[in-house]
Amino acid sequence: MLKKRIIPCLDIKDGATVKGVNFEDLKNAGDPVELARKYEKEGADELVFLDITATVENRKTFVELVKDIAKELSIPFTVGGGIASVEDVRKLLEAGADKISINSSAVRNPGLISDLANEFGSQCVVVAIDTKQVGDLDLVHVKGGREATELSTIEWAQQAARLGAGEILLTSMDGDGTKSGFDLRITKLVSETISIPVIASGGAGSTADFVKVFNDTKATGALAASIFHFNEVGIQDLKQQLKTQKINVR
């Protein structure tokens, strides 16, 4: 059985770490290199770096910033934002990324998932899905959550897995930044319908939220940002609490 992973996330805009609510009202959350150093020291299992406006502004992720962050890390490092080709990924891996995350570009060109998996291995390819409930439907959103598609979240997760994704980073836009808890419903649906690992994201506000997502869904990782950035929950304390709940963490 896979051990559960605790994963801080650095949402980057203009070189700074930011955090908002429901993908809006972004506030500065600190220097990304310093935060990377902090999470390495505190025992995070992985670190995710998302350049959240790279797709919107049609530009590439900051390769130099990736290099600077990678120097601070021994843990796996996932980078996403504006990635649209094999060459983009090669540059990021050379800069120190271990895995890459694709979202809008994969929706636009699903074959990119297979291309990257064939070139670098499925273990390198994370498909990020920003999902929002629209009426009775769970729909995939792209361009940093700004644009709805007609894609079913569950069907897209299944397709991504078939095409060679190594894991899914599932972000509930409804929960993002609210600290009201992970979206257990959609996380459970997606994690039970595919065989690859699912990282739950969006809504973490307390240790209890991590206990629930690991007990009530098949998610193998849980990602959070503001509660770690602003020292509301410590990673070591969180892991200790999870162990007391008999949850198998790294």
mmCIF file of C-alpha atoms in Angstrom:
data_model
loop_
_atom_site.group_PDB
_atom_site.id
_atom_site.type_symbol
_atom_site.label_atom_id
_atom_site.label_comp_id
_atom_site.label_asym_id
_atom_site.label_seq_id
_atom_site.Cartn_x
_atom_site.Cartn_y
_atom_site.Cartn_z
ATOM 1 C CA MET A 1 0.000 0.000 0.000
ATOM 2 C CA LEU A 2 1.361 3.400 -0.985
ATOM 3 C CA LYS A 3 2.356 5.625 1.911
ATOM 4 C CA LYS A 4 0.454 8.896 2.049
ATOM 5 C CA ARG A 5 2.305 12.039 0.943
ATOM 6 C CA ILE A 6 2.130 15.555 2.370
ATOM 7 C CA ILE A 7 2.804 18.051 -0.405
ATOM 8 C CA PRO A 8 3.157 21.831 -0.040
ATOM 9 C CA CYS A 9 2.431 23.855 -3.167
ATOM 10 C CA LEU A 10 4.069 27.053 -4.361
ATOM 11 C CA ASP A 11 1.683 28.996 -6.604
ATOM 12 C CA ILE A 12 3.954 31.442 -8.427
ATOM 13 C CA LYS A 13 3.021 34.745 -10.054
ATOM 14 C CA ASP A 14 5.674 37.201 -11.242
ATOM 15 C CA GLY A 15 8.332 35.294 -9.312
ATOM 16 C CA ALA A 16 6.566 35.449 -5.935
ATOM 17 C CA THR A 17 4.517 32.870 -4.062
ATOM 18 C CA VAL A 18 0.847 33.841 -3.956
ATOM 19 C CA LYS A 19 -2.352 32.394 -2.548
ATOM 20 C CA GLY A 20 -5.997 33.259 -3.098
ATOM 21 C CA VAL A 21 -9.501 31.889 -2.616
ATOM 22 C CA ASN A 22 -11.298 30.036 -5.425
ATOM 23 C CA PHE A 23 -8.369 30.990 -7.711
ATOM 24 C CA GLU A 24 -8.972 34.742 -7.154
ATOM 25 C CA ASP A 25 -7.859 37.641 -4.874
ATOM 26 C CA LEU A 26 -4.208 36.583 -4.870
ATOM 27 C CA LYS A 27 -2.017 37.712 -1.961
ATOM 28 C CA ASN A 28 1.736 37.476 -1.560
ATOM 29 C CA ALA A 29 2.791 34.474 0.521
ATOM 30 C CA GLY A 30 6.576 34.789 0.517
ATOM 31 C CA ASP A 31 9.782 34.070 -1.347
ATOM 32 C CA PRO A 32 9.580 30.700 -3.163
ATOM 33 C CA VAL A 33 13.228 29.770 -2.597
ATOM 34 C CA GLU A 34 12.950 30.425 1.150
ATOM 35 C CA LEU A 35 9.708 28.446 1.311
ATOM 36 C CA ALA A 36 11.318 25.543 -0.555
ATOM 37 C CA ARG A 37 14.156 25.549 1.977
ATOM 38 C CA LYS A 38 11.634 25.567 4.832
ATOM 39 C CA TYR A 39 9.642 22.620 3.441
ATOM 40 C CA GLU A 40 12.748 20.575 2.785
ATOM 41 C CA LYS A 41 13.794 21.101 6.399
ATOM 42 C CA GLU A 42 10.314 20.382 7.814
ATOM 43 C CA GLY A 43 10.015 16.990 6.141
ATOM 44 C CA ALA A 44 7.616 17.547 3.233
ATOM 45 C CA ASP A 45 7.390 14.481 1.000
ATOM 46 C CA GLU A 46 7.319 16.438 -2.251
ATOM 47 C CA LEU A 47 7.049 20.021 -3.448
ATOM 48 C CA VAL A 48 4.857 21.321 -6.272
ATOM 49 C CA PHE A 49 5.620 24.576 -8.127
ATOM 50 C CA LEU A 50 2.840 25.969 -10.331
ATOM 51 C CA ASP A 51 3.388 29.103 -12.398
ATOM 52 C CA ILE A 52 -0.305 29.951 -12.296
ATOM 53 C CA THR A 53 -0.321 32.632 -14.983
ATOM 54 C CA ALA A 54 2.045 31.012 -17.474
ATOM 55 C CA THR A 55 -0.792 29.599 -19.574
ATOM 56 C CA VAL A 56 -2.896 32.744 -19.348
ATOM 57 C CA GLU A 57 -0.040 34.980 -20.394
ATOM 58 C CA ASN A 58 1.137 32.490 -23.000
ATOM 59 C CA ARG A 59 4.708 32.272 -21.751
ATOM 60 C CA LYS A 60 7.034 29.682 -20.320
ATOM 61 C CA THR A 61 7.636 28.780 -16.709
ATOM 62 C CA PHE A 62 10.561 30.550 -15.075
ATOM 63 C CA VAL A 63 13.380 28.095 -15.728
ATOM 64 C CA GLU A 64 15.857 30.088 -13.638
ATOM 65 C CA LEU A 65 13.534 30.110 -10.635
ATOM 66 C CA VAL A 66 13.068 26.361 -11.016
ATOM 67 C CA LYS A 67 16.863 25.984 -10.907
ATOM 68 C CA ASP A 68 17.106 28.092 -7.752
ATOM 69 C CA ILE A 69 14.379 26.103 -5.990
ATOM 70 C CA ALA A 70 15.737 22.719 -7.116
ATOM 71 C CA LYS A 71 19.096 23.536 -5.480
ATOM 72 C CA GLU A 72 17.332 23.598 -2.100
ATOM 73 C CA LEU A 73 15.613 20.236 -2.486
ATOM 74 C CA SER A 74 16.341 16.548 -2.107
ATOM 75 C CA ILE A 75 12.629 15.626 -2.220
ATOM 76 C CA PRO A 76 10.716 15.111 -5.496
ATOM 77 C CA PHE A 77 9.933 18.397 -7.225
ATOM 78 C CA THR A 78 7.000 18.830 -9.637
ATOM 79 C CA VAL A 79 6.787 21.878 -11.908
ATOM 80 C CA GLY A 80 3.796 23.097 -13.929
ATOM 81 C CA GLY A 81 2.625 26.107 -15.906
ATOM 82 C CA GLY A 82 2.763 26.853 -19.618
ATOM 83 C CA ILE A 83 4.217 23.458 -20.579
ATOM 84 C CA ALA A 84 3.200 22.511 -24.107
ATOM 85 C CA SER A 85 5.938 20.347 -25.640
ATOM 86 C CA VAL A 86 8.551 17.657 -25.111
ATOM 87 C CA GLU A 87 11.214 20.375 -25.361
ATOM 88 C CA ASP A 88 9.563 22.423 -22.587
ATOM 89 C CA VAL A 89 9.724 19.394 -20.314
ATOM 90 C CA ARG A 90 13.314 18.607 -21.209
ATOM 91 C CA LYS A 91 14.366 22.140 -20.191
ATOM 92 C CA LEU A 92 12.563 21.857 -16.837
ATOM 93 C CA LEU A 93 14.031 18.432 -16.068
ATOM 94 C CA GLU A 94 17.482 19.787 -16.907
ATOM 95 C CA ALA A 95 16.754 22.695 -14.526
ATOM 96 C CA GLY A 96 16.109 20.247 -11.683
ATOM 97 C CA ALA A 97 12.440 19.245 -11.850
ATOM 98 C CA ASP A 98 11.669 15.567 -11.205
ATOM 99 C CA LYS A 99 8.127 15.620 -12.578
ATOM 100 C CA ILE A 100 6.054 18.014 -14.635
ATOM 101 C CA SER A 101 2.406 18.963 -14.378
ATOM 102 C CA ILE A 102 0.269 19.716 -17.420
ATOM 103 C CA ASN A 103 -3.288 20.995 -17.467
ATOM 104 C CA SER A 104 -4.577 23.290 -20.227
ATOM 105 C CA SER A 105 -2.108 21.956 -22.806
ATOM 106 C CA ALA A 106 -3.231 18.369 -22.129
ATOM 107 C CA VAL A 107 -6.897 19.296 -22.582
ATOM 108 C CA ARG A 108 -6.054 21.104 -25.801
ATOM 109 C CA ASN A 109 -3.843 18.250 -27.047
ATOM 110 C CA PRO A 110 -4.428 14.946 -25.184
ATOM 111 C CA GLY A 111 -1.718 13.289 -27.277
ATOM 112 C CA LEU A 112 0.819 15.389 -25.355
ATOM 113 C CA ILE A 113 0.293 13.078 -22.357
ATOM 114 C CA SER A 114 1.369 10.053 -24.405
ATOM 115 C CA ASP A 115 4.234 11.950 -26.022
ATOM 116 C CA LEU A 116 5.657 12.926 -22.643
ATOM 117 C CA ALA A 117 5.081 9.495 -21.097
ATOM 118 C CA ASN A 118 6.844 7.823 -24.033
ATOM 119 C CA GLU A 119 9.765 10.260 -23.891
ATOM 120 C CA PHE A 120 10.304 10.564 -20.130
ATOM 121 C CA GLY A 121 8.236 7.793 -18.506
ATOM 122 C CA SER A 122 4.794 7.934 -16.915
ATOM 123 C CA GLN A 123 6.337 8.546 -13.486
ATOM 124 C CA CYS A 124 7.341 11.997 -14.765
ATOM 125 C CA VAL A 125 3.887 13.039 -16.022
ATOM 126 C CA VAL A 126 1.327 14.576 -13.669
ATOM 127 C CA VAL A 127 -1.978 15.663 -15.188
ATOM 128 C CA ALA A 128 -3.460 18.495 -13.134
ATOM 129 C CA ILE A 129 -7.238 18.779 -13.215
ATOM 130 C CA ASP A 130 -8.969 21.927 -11.967
ATOM 131 C CA THR A 131 -12.555 20.860 -11.343
ATOM 132 C CA LYS A 132 -15.653 22.813 -10.454
ATOM 133 C CA GLN A 133 -19.242 21.744 -9.931
ATOM 134 C CA VAL A 134 -21.532 23.388 -12.482
ATOM 135 C CA GLY A 135 -25.112 22.411 -11.728
ATOM 136 C CA ASP A 136 -25.041 18.636 -11.385
ATOM 137 C CA LEU A 137 -21.856 18.270 -13.419
ATOM 138 C CA ASP A 138 -18.186 18.187 -12.432
ATOM 139 C CA LEU A 139 -16.415 20.039 -15.223
ATOM 140 C CA VAL A 140 -12.745 20.509 -16.048
ATOM 141 C CA HIS A 141 -11.561 24.132 -16.142
ATOM 142 C CA VAL A 142 -8.474 25.443 -17.940
ATOM 143 C CA LYS A 143 -6.353 28.593 -18.208
ATOM 144 C CA GLY A 144 -5.776 28.827 -14.472
ATOM 145 C CA GLY A 145 -9.423 28.044 -13.760
ATOM 146 C CA ARG A 146 -10.665 30.940 -15.865
ATOM 147 C CA GLU A 147 -12.332 28.918 -18.591
ATOM 148 C CA ALA A 148 -14.856 26.074 -18.260
ATOM 149 C CA THR A 149 -14.792 23.153 -20.678
ATOM 150 C CA GLU A 150 -17.480 20.584 -21.401
ATOM 151 C CA LEU A 151 -15.173 17.797 -20.228
ATOM 152 C CA SER A 152 -16.400 15.581 -17.391
ATOM 153 C CA THR A 153 -13.806 15.526 -14.610
ATOM 154 C CA ILE A 154 -14.105 11.781 -14.084
ATOM 155 C CA GLU A 155 -14.003 10.930 -17.785
ATOM 156 C CA TRP A 156 -10.991 13.200 -18.321
ATOM 157 C CA ALA A 157 -9.140 11.587 -15.399
ATOM 158 C CA GLN A 158 -9.835 8.159 -16.904
ATOM 159 C CA GLN A 159 -8.629 9.293 -20.328
ATOM 160 C CA ALA A 160 -5.465 10.869 -18.865
ATOM 161 C CA ALA A 161 -4.672 7.599 -17.095
ATOM 162 C CA ARG A 162 -5.173 5.604 -20.302
ATOM 163 C CA LEU A 163 -2.903 7.986 -22.214
ATOM 164 C CA GLY A 164 -0.022 7.455 -19.802
ATOM 165 C CA ALA A 165 -0.293 9.941 -16.935
ATOM 166 C CA GLY A 166 1.544 8.748 -13.843
ATOM 167 C CA GLU A 167 -0.713 10.564 -11.402
ATOM 168 C CA ILE A 168 -3.537 13.091 -11.181
ATOM 169 C CA LEU A 169 -3.362 16.350 -9.232
ATOM 170 C CA LEU A 170 -7.040 17.015 -8.554
ATOM 171 C CA THR A 171 -7.866 20.544 -7.395
ATOM 172 C CA SER A 172 -11.377 21.417 -6.291
ATOM 173 C CA MET A 173 -11.896 25.024 -7.358
ATOM 174 C CA ASP A 174 -14.909 25.187 -5.051
ATOM 175 C CA GLY A 175 -12.678 24.383 -2.084
ATOM 176 C CA ASP A 176 -9.524 26.234 -3.105
ATOM 177 C CA GLY A 177 -8.277 28.554 -0.367
ATOM 178 C CA THR A 178 -11.487 28.230 1.679
ATOM 179 C CA LYS A 179 -9.972 26.042 4.439
ATOM 180 C CA SER A 180 -13.328 24.272 4.626
ATOM 181 C CA GLY A 181 -11.836 20.841 3.978
ATOM 182 C CA PHE A 182 -10.912 18.812 0.913
ATOM 183 C CA ASP A 183 -13.724 18.038 -1.516
ATOM 184 C CA LEU A 184 -14.236 14.446 -0.399
ATOM 185 C CA ARG A 185 -16.994 13.755 -2.913
ATOM 186 C CA ILE A 186 -15.058 14.454 -6.115
ATOM 187 C CA THR A 187 -11.787 13.132 -4.670
ATOM 188 C CA LYS A 188 -13.474 9.854 -3.778
ATOM 189 C CA LEU A 189 -15.131 9.561 -7.199
ATOM 190 C CA VAL A 190 -11.921 10.167 -9.126
ATOM 191 C CA SER A 191 -9.588 8.143 -6.883
ATOM 192 C CA GLU A 192 -11.902 5.110 -7.000
ATOM 193 C CA THR A 193 -12.337 5.160 -10.763
ATOM 194 C CA ILE A 194 -8.667 5.174 -11.839
ATOM 195 C CA SER A 195 -5.709 3.013 -10.831
ATOM 196 C CA ILE A 196 -3.013 5.726 -10.816
ATOM 197 C CA PRO A 197 -2.309 7.859 -7.702
ATOM 198 C CA VAL A 198 -4.485 10.893 -7.010
ATOM 199 C CA ILE A 199 -3.310 13.961 -5.077
ATOM 200 C CA ALA A 200 -6.159 15.816 -3.368
ATOM 201 C CA SER A 201 -5.944 19.605 -3.503
ATOM 202 C CA GLY A 202 -8.142 22.543 -2.517
ATOM 203 C CA GLY A 203 -9.642 23.361 0.872
ATOM 204 C CA ALA A 204 -7.186 22.081 3.483
ATOM 205 C CA GLY A 205 -7.680 23.999 6.717
ATOM 206 C CA SER A 206 -6.707 21.668 9.550
ATOM 207 C CA THR A 207 -5.081 18.385 10.482
ATOM 208 C CA ALA A 208 -8.555 16.829 10.612
ATOM 209 C CA ASP A 209 -9.032 17.595 6.914
ATOM 210 C CA PHE A 210 -6.001 15.458 6.037
ATOM 211 C CA VAL A 211 -7.251 12.637 8.267
ATOM 212 C CA LYS A 212 -10.616 12.708 6.475
ATOM 213 C CA VAL A 213 -9.252 12.777 2.945
ATOM 214 C CA PHE A 214 -6.954 9.831 3.630
ATOM 215 C CA ASN A 215 -9.574 7.826 5.517
ATOM 216 C CA ASP A 216 -12.546 8.552 3.258
ATOM 217 C CA THR A 217 -10.946 8.476 -0.219
ATOM 218 C CA LYS A 218 -8.204 6.595 -2.029
ATOM 219 C CA ALA A 219 -6.070 9.718 -2.479
ATOM 220 C CA THR A 220 -2.406 8.896 -1.919
ATOM 221 C CA GLY A 221 -1.294 12.501 -1.497
ATOM 222 C CA ALA A 222 -2.733 15.699 -0.091
ATOM 223 C CA LEU A 223 -1.577 19.118 -1.225
ATOM 224 C CA ALA A 224 -1.959 22.427 0.584
ATOM 225 C CA ALA A 225 -0.543 25.920 0.387
ATOM 226 C CA SER A 226 -1.648 28.702 2.731
ATOM 227 C CA ILE A 227 -1.883 26.608 5.914
ATOM 228 C CA PHE A 228 1.773 25.669 5.437
ATOM 229 C CA HIS A 229 2.983 29.051 4.121
ATOM 230 C CA PHE A 230 1.505 30.930 7.090
ATOM 231 C CA ASN A 231 2.501 28.311 9.686
ATOM 232 C CA GLU A 232 -1.079 27.411 10.602
ATOM 233 C CA VAL A 233 -0.216 23.702 10.400
ATOM 234 C CA GLY A 234 3.313 22.328 10.784
ATOM 235 C CA ILE A 235 4.280 19.414 8.558
ATOM 236 C CA GLN A 236 6.010 17.448 11.329
ATOM 237 C CA ASP A 237 3.049 17.937 13.677
ATOM 238 C CA LEU A 238 0.654 16.949 10.907
ATOM 239 C CA LYS A 239 2.562 13.738 10.184
ATOM 240 C CA GLN A 240 2.645 12.864 13.865
ATOM 241 C CA GLN A 241 -1.113 13.362 14.142
ATOM 242 C CA LEU A 242 -1.700 11.214 11.067
ATOM 243 C CA LYS A 243 0.418 8.433 12.570
ATOM 244 C CA THR A 244 -1.638 8.503 15.770
ATOM 245 C CA GLN A 245 -4.698 7.980 13.523
ATOM 246 C CA LYS A 246 -3.004 4.879 12.045
ATOM 247 C CA ILE A 247 -2.522 6.579 8.683
ATOM 248 C CA ASN A 248 0.591 5.315 6.931
ATOM 249 C CA VAL A 249 2.666 8.401 6.095
ATOM 250 C CA ARG A 250 6.225 8.664 4.848
#
